[in-house]
Amino acid sequence: MITLLQPGKIVFGTGCTKQFCDDYIALGHKRLFVLTVPVIRPMISEMIDTLTEKGVSIEVYENIMQEPSVNDFKQTLNAARQFGADSVVGVGGGSVLDVAKLVAALVDSEQQVEDLFGIGFVKQRGKWFACLPTTAGTGSEVSPNAILLDERDNMKKGIVSPHLMADAAYIDPKLTWSVPAKVTAETGMDALTHCLEAYTNKFAHPVVDVYALQGIRLIAANLLRAVKNGNDVEAREALALGSMYGGLCLGPVNTAAVHALSYPLGSEFHLSHGLSNAILLPSVMRFNISANPRKYAEVALACGVAPGASDEETALKGVEFIAQLSKDCGIPTTITELGIPASAVDGMAKAAMGVQRLLKNNPREVTEEDARGIYLSLTPTPLP
């Protein structure tokens, strides 16, 4: 059995931000709470002017952190309540979109966000909201997931609910044109990880496989092009579409061990989500291949790798392709390069075991000792 959750409306195409304005005006809402970040503000000035001229009152909130915490969210929620928002739009990367979802859900609710971590705890639909992604990475615009850092135990945690699905998503690749190469690389690897972990997931499904494989093909063929030339419109459009496909995998199937092991890297060492996933992905793939060589061989073929003499050989060639792609995009290959000592491995392995929501999806069981081994494979001088 599979349940597909998608926004009520998905609009994809360069310049479709104008369509958002037309659609929003037609809905008749009057008080729009806009979540974004300062670097994006100039890119949406025309959108804001258009809506303001049509009599829409707008509050722009720009204080979202890269890895937003529960307290960050509460400050944002209070701002939306004071403004009296009747609608919400997130324009930004995954952090902005995740906070926008939760603001829309809770602005009129008495539920506390700390009580919602896990699956299915949001009681009701909130205000109308839309998502406009500015990175090709998280796929948050089409997923029912939101991630926050919980300061109580310094761990990133997920909130998953059908009520967090956007009413509308507008994926305008033009909003990604100015994204720096480093962010393009990290968010692109995040999107690739979404697709890959969905396809090889213990709960993979043929319907979702269609999205996952096409996402892998698009990202594998276009990520390096976009990193090298941010003005490559064709590559930017392909990445935005691949990221959307990855997001469509998150609700029905979700991710697995790469994401689970990435959480401590973000929580404890403040690595970006995409960077954490990119560093971990090849090592976790090697660990998982024995559980389903055929699926990992098919991933390799989707990346454009020539088939080997066996599924295992093909799958390993796929791992090497992805490791090289990540390296070519300028992403470090070890956690030590990022200032994370081998002495931190035991604590990270223990913390990762708390993310059973994702580990249960992994094609191969991951023990604490397995997690420790994966982390140690990313240190040049492993502990004894």
Coordinates of C-alpha atoms in Angstrom, one line a residue:
M1 CA 0.0 0.0 0.0
I2 CA 1.2 3.5 -0.8
T3 CA -0.2 6.9 0.0
L4 CA 0.8 9.8 -2.3
L5 CA 0.7 13.3 -0.7
Q6 CA 1.2 16.3 -3.0
P7 CA 0.4 20.0 -2.9
G8 CA -3.0 20.8 -4.3
K9 CA -1.3 22.7 -7.1
I10 CA 2.2 22.4 -8.5
V11 CA 3.5 24.9 -11.0
F12 CA 6.9 24.4 -12.5
G13 CA 8.7 26.6 -15.0
T14 CA 11.1 29.5 -15.3
G15 CA 9.2 32.7 -14.5
C16 CA 6.3 31.0 -12.7
T17 CA 6.6 33.4 -9.7
K18 CA 4.3 35.7 -11.7
Q19 CA 1.7 32.8 -11.7
F20 CA 1.9 32.8 -7.9
C21 CA 0.9 36.4 -7.8
D22 CA -2.0 35.9 -10.2
D23 CA -3.2 32.9 -8.2
Y24 CA -2.8 34.5 -4.8
I25 CA -4.8 37.6 -5.9
A26 CA -7.6 35.4 -7.2
L27 CA -7.9 33.7 -3.8
G28 CA -8.7 36.9 -2.1
H29 CA -6.4 36.7 0.9
K30 CA -5.4 40.0 2.4
R31 CA -2.6 39.5 5.0
L32 CA 0.4 37.6 3.7
F33 CA 3.2 36.6 5.9
V34 CA 6.3 36.2 3.8
L35 CA 9.2 34.1 5.2
T36 CA 12.6 34.5 3.4
V37 CA 16.2 35.5 4.0
P38 CA 17.9 38.9 3.2
V39 CA 19.8 37.6 0.2
I40 CA 16.5 36.6 -1.5
R41 CA 14.6 39.8 -0.8
P42 CA 15.8 41.6 -4.0
M43 CA 14.7 38.7 -6.1
I44 CA 11.1 38.9 -4.8
S45 CA 10.7 42.7 -4.7
E46 CA 8.6 42.7 -7.9
M47 CA 6.4 40.0 -6.4
I48 CA 5.9 42.0 -3.3
D49 CA 5.2 45.2 -5.2
T50 CA 2.6 43.5 -7.4
L51 CA 0.7 42.1 -4.4
T52 CA 0.9 45.4 -2.5
E53 CA -0.5 47.3 -5.4
K54 CA -3.5 44.9 -5.3
G55 CA -4.2 45.8 -1.7
V56 CA -2.5 42.9 0.0
S57 CA -0.8 43.7 3.4
I58 CA 2.5 42.0 3.6
E59 CA 4.9 41.3 6.5
V60 CA 8.3 40.1 5.4
Y61 CA 10.2 38.1 8.0
E62 CA 13.9 37.5 7.3
N63 CA 15.3 36.0 10.5
I64 CA 15.3 32.3 9.6
M65 CA 18.5 30.5 10.5
Q66 CA 20.2 27.9 8.2
E67 CA 19.4 25.2 10.8
P68 CA 16.3 26.7 12.6
S69 CA 15.7 25.7 16.2
V70 CA 12.5 25.4 18.2
N71 CA 13.2 28.8 19.7
D72 CA 13.8 30.3 16.2
F73 CA 10.4 28.9 15.1
K74 CA 8.6 30.3 18.1
Q75 CA 9.9 33.8 17.4
T76 CA 8.7 33.5 13.8
L77 CA 5.3 32.2 14.9
N78 CA 4.9 35.1 17.3
A79 CA 5.6 37.5 14.5
A80 CA 3.0 35.9 12.3
R81 CA 0.4 36.0 15.1
Q82 CA 1.1 39.7 15.8
F83 CA 0.7 40.5 12.1
G84 CA -2.6 38.6 12.0
A85 CA -1.6 36.6 8.9
D86 CA -4.4 34.9 6.9
S87 CA -1.9 33.2 4.6
V88 CA 1.8 32.3 4.5
V89 CA 4.4 31.9 1.8
G90 CA 7.9 30.6 2.2
V91 CA 10.5 31.8 -0.4
G92 CA 13.9 30.2 0.3
G93 CA 15.7 27.0 0.9
G94 CA 14.6 24.1 3.0
S95 CA 14.9 25.8 6.4
V96 CA 12.7 28.7 5.3
L97 CA 10.1 26.4 3.7
D98 CA 10.0 24.1 6.8
V99 CA 9.4 27.0 9.1
A100 CA 6.7 28.4 6.8
K101 CA 4.8 25.1 6.9
L102 CA 4.9 25.0 10.7
V103 CA 3.8 28.7 11.0
A104 CA 0.8 28.1 8.7
A105 CA -0.1 25.0 10.7
L106 CA 0.2 26.5 14.2
V107 CA -0.6 30.2 13.9
D108 CA -4.2 29.6 15.1
S109 CA -3.4 26.4 17.0
E110 CA -2.9 25.8 20.7
Q111 CA -0.6 22.8 20.0
Q112 CA 3.1 23.2 21.1
V113 CA 5.7 22.5 18.5
E114 CA 7.7 20.4 21.0
D115 CA 4.8 17.9 21.1
L116 CA 4.7 17.4 17.3
F117 CA 8.0 15.6 16.6
G118 CA 7.3 12.3 14.9
I119 CA 4.6 11.3 12.4
G120 CA 1.0 12.4 12.5
F121 CA 0.7 14.6 15.6
V122 CA -0.5 17.8 13.9
K123 CA -4.2 17.9 14.6
Q124 CA -5.6 20.1 11.9
R125 CA -5.0 22.1 8.8
G126 CA -3.8 25.7 9.3
K127 CA -3.7 28.8 7.1
W128 CA -3.4 28.6 3.3
F129 CA 0.3 28.5 2.4
A130 CA 2.6 28.2 -0.6
C131 CA 6.2 27.3 -1.1
L132 CA 8.6 28.9 -3.6
P133 CA 12.0 27.1 -3.3
T134 CA 15.2 29.1 -4.1
T135 CA 17.5 26.1 -4.0
A136 CA 17.4 22.8 -5.9
G137 CA 17.9 20.5 -2.9
T138 CA 15.4 19.8 -0.1
G139 CA 12.3 19.3 -2.1
S140 CA 10.5 20.6 0.9
E141 CA 8.0 22.5 -1.3
V142 CA 6.3 19.2 -2.1
S143 CA 6.9 17.2 1.0
P144 CA 4.9 16.9 4.3
N145 CA 8.0 17.1 6.4
A146 CA 9.6 19.8 8.5
I147 CA 12.9 19.7 10.4
L148 CA 13.9 21.7 13.5
L149 CA 16.7 21.6 16.0
D150 CA 15.4 20.7 19.4
E151 CA 17.5 22.6 22.0
R152 CA 16.4 20.2 24.8
D153 CA 18.8 17.5 23.5
N154 CA 20.6 19.4 20.7
M155 CA 19.2 17.0 18.0
K156 CA 17.5 17.8 14.7
K157 CA 14.1 16.2 14.6
G158 CA 11.3 15.8 12.1
I159 CA 7.6 16.7 12.1
V160 CA 5.7 14.8 9.5
S161 CA 2.0 15.4 8.8
P162 CA -0.4 15.6 5.8
H163 CA -1.3 19.0 7.3
L164 CA 2.2 20.3 6.4
M165 CA 1.6 19.7 2.7
A166 CA 1.5 23.1 0.9
D167 CA -1.6 24.2 -0.8
A168 CA 0.5 25.3 -3.7
A169 CA 4.2 25.0 -4.8
Y170 CA 5.7 27.2 -7.4
I171 CA 9.1 25.9 -8.6
D172 CA 10.7 28.7 -10.6
P173 CA 14.3 27.7 -11.6
K174 CA 15.0 31.4 -12.1
L175 CA 15.1 31.8 -8.3
T176 CA 18.1 29.4 -8.2
W177 CA 20.2 31.2 -10.8
S178 CA 22.2 33.3 -8.3
V179 CA 22.8 30.5 -5.8
P180 CA 26.6 30.2 -5.2
A181 CA 28.5 27.1 -6.5
K182 CA 29.0 25.8 -2.9
V183 CA 25.3 25.9 -2.1
T184 CA 24.4 24.5 -5.5
A185 CA 26.7 21.5 -4.9
E186 CA 25.5 20.8 -1.4
T187 CA 21.8 21.2 -2.1
G188 CA 22.1 19.2 -5.3
M189 CA 23.7 16.3 -3.4
D190 CA 20.9 16.5 -0.9
A191 CA 18.4 16.1 -3.7
L192 CA 20.3 13.2 -5.1
T193 CA 20.3 11.6 -1.7
H194 CA 16.5 11.9 -1.4
C195 CA 16.0 10.1 -4.7
L196 CA 18.7 7.5 -4.0
E197 CA 17.5 6.6 -0.5
A198 CA 13.9 6.5 -1.7
Y199 CA 14.7 4.1 -4.5
T200 CA 16.8 1.7 -2.3
N201 CA 14.5 2.1 0.7
K202 CA 13.1 -1.0 2.5
F203 CA 9.7 0.5 1.8
A204 CA 10.4 1.5 -1.9
H205 CA 7.4 1.4 -4.2
P206 CA 7.1 1.2 -8.0
V207 CA 5.1 4.4 -8.2
V208 CA 7.7 6.3 -6.2
D209 CA 10.6 4.6 -8.1
V210 CA 9.5 6.5 -11.2
Y211 CA 10.2 9.8 -9.5
A212 CA 13.3 8.6 -7.8
L213 CA 15.0 7.2 -10.9
Q214 CA 14.2 10.3 -13.0
G215 CA 15.5 12.5 -10.2
I216 CA 18.8 10.6 -10.1
R217 CA 19.2 10.8 -13.9
L218 CA 18.6 14.6 -13.9
I219 CA 20.8 15.4 -11.0
A220 CA 23.7 13.1 -11.9
A221 CA 23.8 14.6 -15.4
N222 CA 23.5 18.3 -14.5
L223 CA 24.8 19.0 -11.1
L224 CA 28.4 19.6 -12.1
R225 CA 27.3 21.7 -15.0
A226 CA 25.4 24.0 -12.7
V227 CA 28.2 24.2 -10.2
K228 CA 30.7 25.2 -12.9
N229 CA 28.3 27.6 -14.5
G230 CA 25.4 29.0 -12.5
N231 CA 24.0 30.7 -15.6
D232 CA 23.5 27.3 -17.3
V233 CA 19.7 27.7 -17.6
E234 CA 19.2 24.1 -18.8
A235 CA 21.2 22.6 -16.0
R236 CA 19.4 24.8 -13.4
E237 CA 16.0 23.7 -14.7
A238 CA 17.0 20.0 -14.6
L239 CA 18.2 20.3 -11.0
A240 CA 15.0 22.1 -10.0
L241 CA 13.0 19.3 -11.5
G242 CA 15.2 16.6 -10.0
S243 CA 14.9 18.2 -6.6
M244 CA 11.1 18.3 -7.0
Y245 CA 11.1 14.6 -7.8
G246 CA 13.2 14.0 -4.7
G247 CA 10.7 15.9 -2.6
L248 CA 7.8 13.9 -4.0
C249 CA 9.6 10.8 -2.7
L250 CA 9.7 12.0 0.9
G251 CA 6.1 11.7 1.9
P252 CA 5.3 8.2 0.8
V253 CA 8.7 6.5 1.2
N254 CA 11.2 9.0 2.9
T255 CA 14.9 8.7 3.5
A256 CA 17.1 6.3 5.5
A257 CA 20.6 5.9 7.0
V258 CA 22.3 8.7 5.2
H259 CA 19.9 11.3 6.6
A260 CA 19.8 9.6 10.1
L261 CA 23.6 9.7 10.3
S262 CA 23.7 13.3 9.0
Y263 CA 21.6 14.7 11.9
P264 CA 24.4 14.6 14.5
L265 CA 26.7 16.4 12.0
G266 CA 24.2 19.2 11.7
S267 CA 23.2 19.3 15.4
E268 CA 26.6 19.1 17.0
F269 CA 28.9 20.6 14.4
H270 CA 26.5 22.8 12.4
L271 CA 27.3 21.4 9.0
S272 CA 24.7 22.2 6.4
H273 CA 22.2 19.4 5.8
G274 CA 23.3 19.0 2.2
L275 CA 27.0 18.9 3.1
S276 CA 26.4 16.2 5.8
N277 CA 24.5 14.0 3.3
A278 CA 27.1 14.5 0.6
I279 CA 30.0 13.4 2.8
L280 CA 28.1 10.3 4.1
L281 CA 26.4 9.1 0.9
P282 CA 29.2 7.0 -0.6
S283 CA 30.1 5.3 2.7
V284 CA 26.5 4.4 3.4
M285 CA 26.0 3.2 -0.1
R286 CA 29.0 0.8 0.3
F287 CA 27.5 -0.4 3.6
N288 CA 24.1 -1.0 2.0
I289 CA 25.0 -2.7 -1.3
S290 CA 25.0 -6.2 0.0
A291 CA 21.3 -5.8 1.1
N292 CA 20.1 -5.1 -2.5
P293 CA 22.8 -5.2 -5.2
R294 CA 20.3 -5.0 -8.0
K295 CA 18.7 -1.8 -6.8
Y296 CA 22.1 -0.1 -6.3
A297 CA 23.2 -1.4 -9.8
E298 CA 20.1 0.3 -11.2
V299 CA 21.1 3.5 -9.4
A300 CA 24.5 3.3 -11.1
L301 CA 22.9 2.9 -14.5
A302 CA 20.7 5.9 -13.9
C303 CA 23.9 7.9 -13.1
G304 CA 25.1 6.9 -16.6
V305 CA 27.7 4.3 -15.4
A306 CA 28.5 1.5 -17.8
P307 CA 27.3 -1.9 -16.5
G308 CA 29.9 -4.2 -14.9
A309 CA 30.1 -8.0 -14.9
S310 CA 27.7 -8.3 -12.0
D311 CA 25.2 -6.2 -10.0
E312 CA 27.8 -5.8 -7.3
E313 CA 30.4 -4.5 -9.7
T314 CA 28.0 -2.1 -11.3
A315 CA 26.8 -0.9 -7.9
L316 CA 30.3 -0.2 -6.8
K317 CA 31.0 1.7 -10.0
G318 CA 28.0 3.8 -9.1
V319 CA 29.4 4.5 -5.7
E320 CA 32.7 5.7 -7.2
F321 CA 30.8 7.9 -9.7
I322 CA 28.9 9.6 -6.9
A323 CA 32.0 10.0 -4.8
Q324 CA 33.8 11.6 -7.7
L325 CA 30.9 13.8 -8.6
S326 CA 30.8 15.1 -5.0
K327 CA 34.6 15.7 -5.0
D328 CA 34.4 17.4 -8.4
C329 CA 31.8 19.7 -7.0
G330 CA 34.2 20.8 -4.3
I331 CA 32.7 18.8 -1.4
P332 CA 35.2 17.5 1.2
T333 CA 35.6 13.7 1.4
T334 CA 36.3 13.4 5.1
I335 CA 34.7 14.9 8.3
T336 CA 38.2 15.7 9.6
E337 CA 38.6 18.3 6.9
L338 CA 35.6 20.1 8.5
G339 CA 37.1 20.1 12.0
I340 CA 35.3 17.1 13.3
P341 CA 37.7 14.9 15.4
A342 CA 37.6 11.1 15.4
S343 CA 37.0 11.4 19.2
A344 CA 33.5 12.7 18.4
V345 CA 32.5 9.5 16.6
D346 CA 31.2 7.5 19.5
G347 CA 28.9 10.3 20.6
M348 CA 27.6 10.8 17.0
A349 CA 27.0 7.1 16.6
K350 CA 25.0 7.0 19.8
A351 CA 23.0 10.1 18.7
A352 CA 22.2 8.7 15.3
M353 CA 20.6 5.6 16.9
G354 CA 17.9 8.0 18.1
V355 CA 16.7 8.6 14.5
Q356 CA 14.8 5.3 14.2
R357 CA 12.1 7.2 12.2
L358 CA 14.6 7.0 9.3
L359 CA 16.9 4.1 10.2
K360 CA 13.9 1.7 10.0
N361 CA 13.7 2.5 6.3
N362 CA 17.3 1.5 5.6
P363 CA 17.7 -1.7 3.4
R364 CA 20.3 -3.0 5.9
E365 CA 20.0 -2.8 9.7
V366 CA 22.4 -0.2 11.2
T367 CA 23.7 -0.9 14.7
E368 CA 25.5 1.7 16.8
E369 CA 28.8 -0.1 15.9
D370 CA 27.9 0.1 12.2
A371 CA 27.3 3.8 12.5
R372 CA 30.6 4.2 14.3
G373 CA 32.3 2.3 11.4
I374 CA 30.7 4.5 8.8
Y375 CA 31.8 7.7 10.6
L376 CA 35.3 6.3 11.1
S377 CA 35.5 5.6 7.3
L378 CA 35.3 9.4 6.9
T379 CA 38.3 10.1 9.2
P380 CA 41.8 9.7 7.6
T381 CA 43.3 8.2 10.8
P382 CA 40.5 6.0 12.4
L383 CA 40.5 5.2 16.0
P384 CA 41.7 1.7 17.0

